[in-house]
Amino acid sequence: MTASQSAGDGSIQSAQMPAIETRDLQRVFSGGVTAVAGVDLQISEREIYAFLGPNGAGKTTMVRMLTTLLRPTGGSATVAGHDVVQEAAEVRRAIGVALQEAALDPLMTGRELIRLQATLHGLPRSEGRVRAERLLDRVGLANAADRRVGTYSGGMRRRLDLASALVHQPRILFLDEPTTGLDPVSRKSIWEEVEKLNREGTTVFLTTQYLEEADNLADRVGIIDEGRIVAEGTPRALKAEIGRPHLEVVLADGTMDRAEEILRRFGRPLPAKDGAALVELEGGASGVAPVVRALDEAGLVVESLDLVQPTLDDVFVAKTGYHLEGSDTGEQEAVEPEPSG
């Protein structure tokens, strides 16, 4: 984009102005709990920016401040060129928001809900009807438009919430963990829609706990831990920064301590993951054979051994000291299957 872009409220914004910018943004809750501890961000127009971090890291608090739902206690933030505190109404006209818990009336039909959103945004009734039909078709809910929302699956509700956020054709879309708990097919459907919206010019701010989601969708990734940005860059650059592949070793008898002791001789040990001992190998594949010989000489039986190239999980481990997925509760995530129709 080289000229200017029209905002959802009709104002004209410079193409050079960041879509989202924060300076030392902070949020401290009562009792002295710091959720966001001085975050600086600059996100360009038409960018997909993924915000990675575990529960409690500050992701949702950031979204709530940027969408005017929560006042910062320090620093500043502008969205679509408007201050989130002083010009909250202008910010709301320029953005669409789909939060983790969609506030969808279970007694309304999908069509009724979208039309209501259009009315709340001040659209003429005829235009609201047209947009509702177009959006329901776009997110694959045309055939379910007259069903009550309470009968929708988790994936259908997420898609309906996304459609609701798009009624007023926002310049900037905030998605707070939009695919958490969805089955792979539903997750892929959301990904495809996000990519399509971005190609059409929408800036997307996406919070997620899924590394694959960030790797597939994002132009840039920010990693937040304990309220602070600990890494930022393109997925490729962040992985290149880590650089070295790592070896994942699973032993037949699960003798982890002994294996980790041996692996330390060959490279930097990494936190164990899914029953596997991990070690970073500077020499890559050439370093595998000596490791296997050492394990064999120690009488340890290897069940599986994989040389893994750097991933965003490796970046997260390097920056925070632990793995992202499953690191918060240790529990398996419940996945809701998508029913047909």
Coordinates of C-alpha atoms in Angstrom, one line a residue:
M1 CA 0.0 0.0 0.0
T2 CA 1.6 3.3 -1.1
A3 CA -1.1 5.9 -0.7
S4 CA -3.6 6.0 2.1
Q5 CA -6.2 3.7 3.6
S6 CA -9.7 4.6 4.5
A7 CA -10.7 3.7 8.1
G8 CA -14.0 2.1 9.0
D9 CA -15.2 5.5 10.4
G10 CA -14.4 7.3 7.1
S11 CA -11.3 9.0 8.3
I12 CA -8.1 8.9 6.2
Q13 CA -5.0 7.5 7.8
S14 CA -1.4 7.7 6.5
A15 CA 0.0 4.4 5.1
Q16 CA 3.1 5.1 7.1
M17 CA 1.3 5.3 10.4
P18 CA 1.5 2.0 12.4
A19 CA -1.8 0.1 12.7
I20 CA -1.0 -0.5 16.4
E21 CA 1.7 1.1 18.5
T22 CA 2.4 0.9 22.2
R23 CA 5.0 2.6 24.3
D24 CA 5.8 1.3 27.8
L25 CA 2.3 -0.1 28.1
Q26 CA 1.5 -1.3 31.5
R27 CA -1.4 -2.8 33.5
V28 CA -1.2 -3.4 37.2
F29 CA -4.3 -4.9 39.0
S30 CA -5.4 -4.3 42.5
G31 CA -3.2 -6.0 45.0
G32 CA -0.1 -5.1 43.0
V33 CA -0.4 -7.9 40.4
T34 CA 1.4 -6.8 37.2
A35 CA -0.1 -8.3 34.1
V36 CA 1.7 -6.2 31.5
A37 CA 5.0 -4.7 32.5
G38 CA 6.0 -2.1 30.0
V39 CA 5.4 -3.4 26.4
D40 CA 6.6 -1.6 23.3
L41 CA 5.0 -2.7 20.0
Q42 CA 4.8 -1.4 16.5
I43 CA 2.6 -3.3 14.1
S44 CA 2.3 -2.2 10.4
E45 CA -0.9 -2.0 8.3
R46 CA -1.8 -5.3 6.6
E47 CA 0.4 -7.3 8.9
I48 CA -0.5 -10.5 10.8
Y49 CA 1.1 -10.2 14.2
A50 CA 1.0 -13.3 16.5
F51 CA 1.3 -12.8 20.2
L52 CA 2.6 -16.0 21.9
G53 CA 2.6 -16.9 25.5
P54 CA 1.1 -19.2 28.2
N55 CA -2.0 -18.4 30.2
G56 CA -1.3 -15.6 32.6
A57 CA 1.5 -14.1 30.5
G58 CA -0.4 -11.0 29.7
K59 CA -1.8 -11.8 26.2
T60 CA -5.5 -11.2 27.0
T61 CA -4.8 -8.2 29.1
M62 CA -2.9 -6.6 26.1
V63 CA -5.9 -7.3 23.8
R64 CA -8.3 -5.8 26.3
M65 CA -6.3 -2.6 26.6
L66 CA -5.8 -2.3 22.8
T67 CA -9.5 -2.8 22.2
T68 CA -10.5 -0.2 24.9
L69 CA -12.0 -2.7 27.3
L70 CA -9.4 -2.1 29.9
R71 CA -7.6 1.1 30.8
P72 CA -3.8 1.0 31.0
T73 CA -2.2 2.0 34.3
G74 CA 0.9 3.3 32.5
G75 CA 2.4 4.0 29.1
S76 CA 0.3 4.7 26.0
A77 CA -1.2 2.9 23.0
T78 CA -2.7 4.0 19.7
V79 CA -4.8 1.8 17.4
A80 CA -5.6 3.0 13.8
G81 CA -3.9 6.2 14.8
H82 CA -6.2 6.8 17.8
D83 CA -5.3 6.8 21.5
V84 CA -7.0 3.9 23.2
V85 CA -8.0 6.1 26.2
Q86 CA -8.6 9.6 24.8
E87 CA -10.2 8.4 21.5
A88 CA -11.8 5.1 22.5
A89 CA -14.9 5.6 20.3
E90 CA -12.7 6.2 17.2
V91 CA -10.7 3.1 18.0
R92 CA -13.8 0.9 18.4
R93 CA -15.1 2.1 15.0
A94 CA -11.9 1.0 13.3
I95 CA -11.6 -2.5 14.9
G96 CA -13.2 -5.9 15.0
V97 CA -12.8 -8.1 18.1
A98 CA -13.3 -11.8 18.7
L99 CA -12.5 -12.7 22.2
Q100 CA -11.9 -16.1 23.8
E101 CA -15.4 -16.2 25.3
A102 CA -17.8 -15.2 22.6
A103 CA -20.9 -13.3 24.0
L104 CA -23.4 -15.0 21.7
D105 CA -27.0 -15.2 22.7
P106 CA -27.8 -19.0 22.5
L107 CA -31.5 -18.3 21.8
M108 CA -30.9 -16.2 18.7
T109 CA -30.3 -17.7 15.3
G110 CA -27.0 -17.0 13.5
R111 CA -28.8 -14.7 11.0
E112 CA -30.5 -12.8 13.8
L113 CA -27.3 -12.2 15.6
I114 CA -25.4 -10.9 12.6
R115 CA -28.2 -8.6 11.7
L116 CA -28.3 -7.3 15.3
Q117 CA -24.6 -6.5 15.1
A118 CA -25.1 -4.6 11.9
T119 CA -27.9 -2.5 13.6
L120 CA -25.6 -1.8 16.6
H121 CA -23.0 -0.5 14.2
G122 CA -25.5 1.9 12.7
L123 CA -25.9 0.2 9.3
P124 CA -29.2 0.7 7.4
R125 CA -31.4 -2.3 7.7
S126 CA -31.1 -3.2 4.0
E127 CA -27.4 -3.0 4.1
G128 CA -27.2 -5.0 7.3
R129 CA -29.3 -7.8 5.7
V130 CA -27.0 -7.9 2.7
R131 CA -23.8 -8.0 4.8
A132 CA -25.3 -10.7 7.1
E133 CA -26.0 -13.0 4.2
R134 CA -22.6 -12.4 2.7
L135 CA -20.7 -13.0 6.0
L136 CA -22.7 -16.1 6.9
D137 CA -21.8 -17.6 3.5
R138 CA -18.2 -16.5 3.9
V139 CA -17.7 -18.3 7.2
G140 CA -19.6 -21.4 6.0
L141 CA -22.7 -21.0 8.1
A142 CA -25.3 -20.2 5.4
N143 CA -27.0 -23.6 5.9
A144 CA -27.1 -23.2 9.7
A145 CA -28.1 -19.5 9.6
D146 CA -31.6 -20.2 11.0
R147 CA -30.5 -22.5 13.7
R148 CA -30.3 -21.2 17.3
V149 CA -26.7 -20.4 18.3
G150 CA -27.1 -22.7 21.3
T151 CA -27.1 -25.7 18.9
Y152 CA -23.8 -24.7 17.3
S153 CA -20.6 -26.5 17.9
G154 CA -17.5 -24.7 19.3
G155 CA -16.1 -24.3 15.8
M156 CA -19.3 -22.9 14.4
R157 CA -19.6 -20.4 17.3
R158 CA -16.1 -19.2 16.7
R159 CA -16.8 -18.7 13.0
L160 CA -20.1 -16.8 13.9
D161 CA -18.1 -14.6 16.3
L162 CA -15.6 -13.9 13.6
A163 CA -18.4 -12.9 11.2
S164 CA -19.9 -10.6 13.9
A165 CA -16.5 -8.9 14.2
L166 CA -16.5 -8.2 10.5
V167 CA -19.9 -6.6 10.1
H168 CA -18.6 -3.1 10.0
Q169 CA -15.6 -3.9 7.8
P170 CA -12.9 -3.1 10.3
R171 CA -9.4 -2.1 9.3
I172 CA -7.9 -4.0 12.3
L173 CA -9.0 -7.4 13.6
F174 CA -8.2 -8.6 17.1
L175 CA -8.4 -12.4 17.6
D176 CA -7.8 -13.7 21.2
E177 CA -6.9 -17.4 21.0
P178 CA -9.6 -18.0 18.2
T179 CA -8.9 -21.7 17.8
T180 CA -8.4 -22.9 21.3
G181 CA -10.2 -26.2 21.9
L182 CA -11.2 -26.7 18.2
D183 CA -10.6 -29.8 16.2
P184 CA -8.0 -29.7 13.4
V185 CA -10.5 -29.2 10.6
S186 CA -12.2 -26.3 12.4
R187 CA -8.8 -24.8 13.2
K188 CA -7.8 -24.9 9.6
S189 CA -11.0 -23.3 8.5
I190 CA -10.3 -20.3 10.9
W191 CA -6.7 -20.1 9.6
E192 CA -7.9 -19.9 6.0
E193 CA -10.4 -17.1 6.8
V194 CA -7.7 -15.1 8.6
E195 CA -5.3 -15.4 5.7
K196 CA -8.1 -14.4 3.3
L197 CA -8.9 -11.3 5.3
N198 CA -5.3 -10.3 5.5
R199 CA -4.9 -10.6 1.7
E200 CA -7.9 -8.2 1.4
G201 CA -6.0 -5.6 3.5
T202 CA -7.0 -6.3 7.1
T203 CA -4.4 -6.0 9.9
V204 CA -4.6 -8.9 12.3
F205 CA -3.5 -9.1 15.9
L206 CA -3.7 -12.7 17.0
T207 CA -3.0 -14.2 20.4
T208 CA -2.4 -17.9 20.5
Q209 CA -0.8 -20.7 22.5
Y210 CA -0.3 -22.7 19.3
L211 CA 3.2 -22.5 17.9
E212 CA 2.0 -24.0 14.6
E213 CA -0.7 -21.3 14.3
A214 CA 1.9 -18.6 14.7
D215 CA 4.4 -20.2 12.3
N216 CA 1.8 -20.7 9.6
L217 CA -0.1 -17.4 9.8
A218 CA 2.2 -14.7 11.2
D219 CA 4.4 -12.2 9.4
R220 CA 5.9 -11.5 12.8
V221 CA 5.8 -13.0 16.3
G222 CA 6.1 -11.5 19.7
I223 CA 6.7 -13.7 22.7
I224 CA 5.4 -12.4 26.0
D225 CA 6.4 -14.0 29.4
E226 CA 5.4 -12.5 32.8
G227 CA 4.1 -9.4 31.2
R228 CA 7.3 -8.6 29.1
I229 CA 8.3 -9.1 25.5
V230 CA 11.1 -11.5 25.5
A231 CA 11.5 -12.0 21.8
E232 CA 10.1 -10.5 18.6
G233 CA 10.7 -11.1 14.9
T234 CA 9.6 -13.1 11.9
P235 CA 9.2 -16.8 12.6
R236 CA 12.2 -17.6 10.3
A237 CA 14.4 -15.0 11.9
L238 CA 13.6 -16.2 15.4
K239 CA 14.3 -19.8 14.5
A240 CA 17.5 -18.8 12.8
E241 CA 18.6 -17.0 15.9
I242 CA 18.4 -20.2 17.9
G243 CA 20.2 -21.9 15.0
R244 CA 21.2 -25.3 16.1
P245 CA 19.1 -28.5 15.7
H246 CA 18.4 -30.6 18.8
L247 CA 18.3 -34.3 19.4
E248 CA 15.3 -35.9 21.0
V249 CA 16.0 -39.3 22.7
V250 CA 13.4 -41.6 24.2
L251 CA 14.8 -44.6 26.2
A252 CA 13.1 -48.0 26.3
D253 CA 13.2 -48.1 30.1
G254 CA 12.7 -44.4 30.7
T255 CA 16.0 -43.9 32.6
M256 CA 15.9 -40.2 32.0
D257 CA 18.4 -39.0 34.6
R258 CA 21.3 -41.2 33.3
A259 CA 20.5 -40.3 29.7
E260 CA 20.5 -36.5 30.5
E261 CA 23.9 -36.9 32.2
I262 CA 25.4 -38.5 29.1
L263 CA 23.8 -36.0 26.7
R264 CA 25.4 -33.1 28.6
R265 CA 28.7 -34.2 27.2
F266 CA 27.6 -33.4 23.7
G267 CA 25.8 -30.1 23.8
R268 CA 23.5 -27.8 25.8
P269 CA 20.8 -29.7 27.5
L270 CA 17.2 -28.6 27.0
P271 CA 14.1 -29.1 29.2
A272 CA 12.7 -32.7 28.8
K273 CA 9.5 -32.9 26.6
D274 CA 6.9 -35.7 26.3
G275 CA 9.2 -38.3 27.9
A276 CA 12.2 -37.4 25.7
A277 CA 15.6 -36.1 26.8
L278 CA 16.7 -33.2 24.6
V279 CA 20.2 -31.8 23.8
E280 CA 21.2 -29.1 21.3
L281 CA 23.8 -30.4 18.9
E282 CA 26.1 -27.8 17.4
G283 CA 27.3 -30.1 14.7
G284 CA 23.8 -31.2 13.7
A285 CA 23.6 -34.7 12.1
S286 CA 27.4 -35.3 12.4
G287 CA 26.9 -35.2 16.2
V288 CA 24.3 -38.0 16.4
A289 CA 26.6 -41.1 16.1
P290 CA 28.8 -40.2 19.1
V291 CA 25.7 -39.8 21.2
V292 CA 24.3 -43.2 20.2
R293 CA 27.7 -44.8 21.0
A294 CA 27.8 -43.2 24.4
L295 CA 24.3 -44.3 25.3
D296 CA 25.0 -47.8 24.1
E297 CA 28.2 -48.0 26.1
A298 CA 26.3 -46.9 29.2
G299 CA 23.8 -49.9 28.6
L300 CA 20.9 -47.6 27.8
V301 CA 18.4 -48.9 25.2
V302 CA 17.2 -46.2 22.8
E303 CA 13.6 -46.6 21.8
S304 CA 13.6 -43.6 19.4
L305 CA 15.9 -40.9 18.3
D306 CA 15.1 -37.8 16.3
L307 CA 17.1 -34.9 15.0
V308 CA 14.8 -31.9 15.0
Q309 CA 15.4 -28.6 13.2
P310 CA 14.8 -25.4 15.2
T311 CA 11.1 -24.5 15.8
L312 CA 9.2 -21.7 17.6
D313 CA 9.0 -24.0 20.6
D314 CA 12.8 -24.0 20.7
V315 CA 12.7 -20.2 20.5
F316 CA 10.3 -20.1 23.4
V317 CA 12.4 -22.5 25.5
A318 CA 15.5 -20.4 24.8
K319 CA 13.8 -17.2 25.8
T320 CA 11.7 -18.4 28.8
G321 CA 13.3 -21.7 30.0
Y322 CA 10.2 -23.9 29.4
H323 CA 7.9 -25.2 26.6
L324 CA 4.9 -23.3 25.6
E325 CA 2.2 -25.8 24.9
G326 CA 0.8 -27.6 27.9
S327 CA 3.2 -25.7 30.2
D328 CA 0.6 -24.1 32.3
T329 CA -1.7 -26.8 33.6
G330 CA -0.1 -30.0 32.5
E331 CA -3.6 -31.2 31.4
Q332 CA -4.7 -32.4 28.1
E333 CA -6.7 -29.9 26.2
A334 CA -10.3 -30.9 25.6
V335 CA -11.1 -30.8 21.9
E336 CA -14.7 -30.4 20.7
P337 CA -15.5 -32.3 17.5
E338 CA -17.2 -30.5 14.7
P339 CA -20.6 -32.0 13.9
S340 CA -21.8 -32.2 10.4
G341 CA -24.2 -29.6 9.1

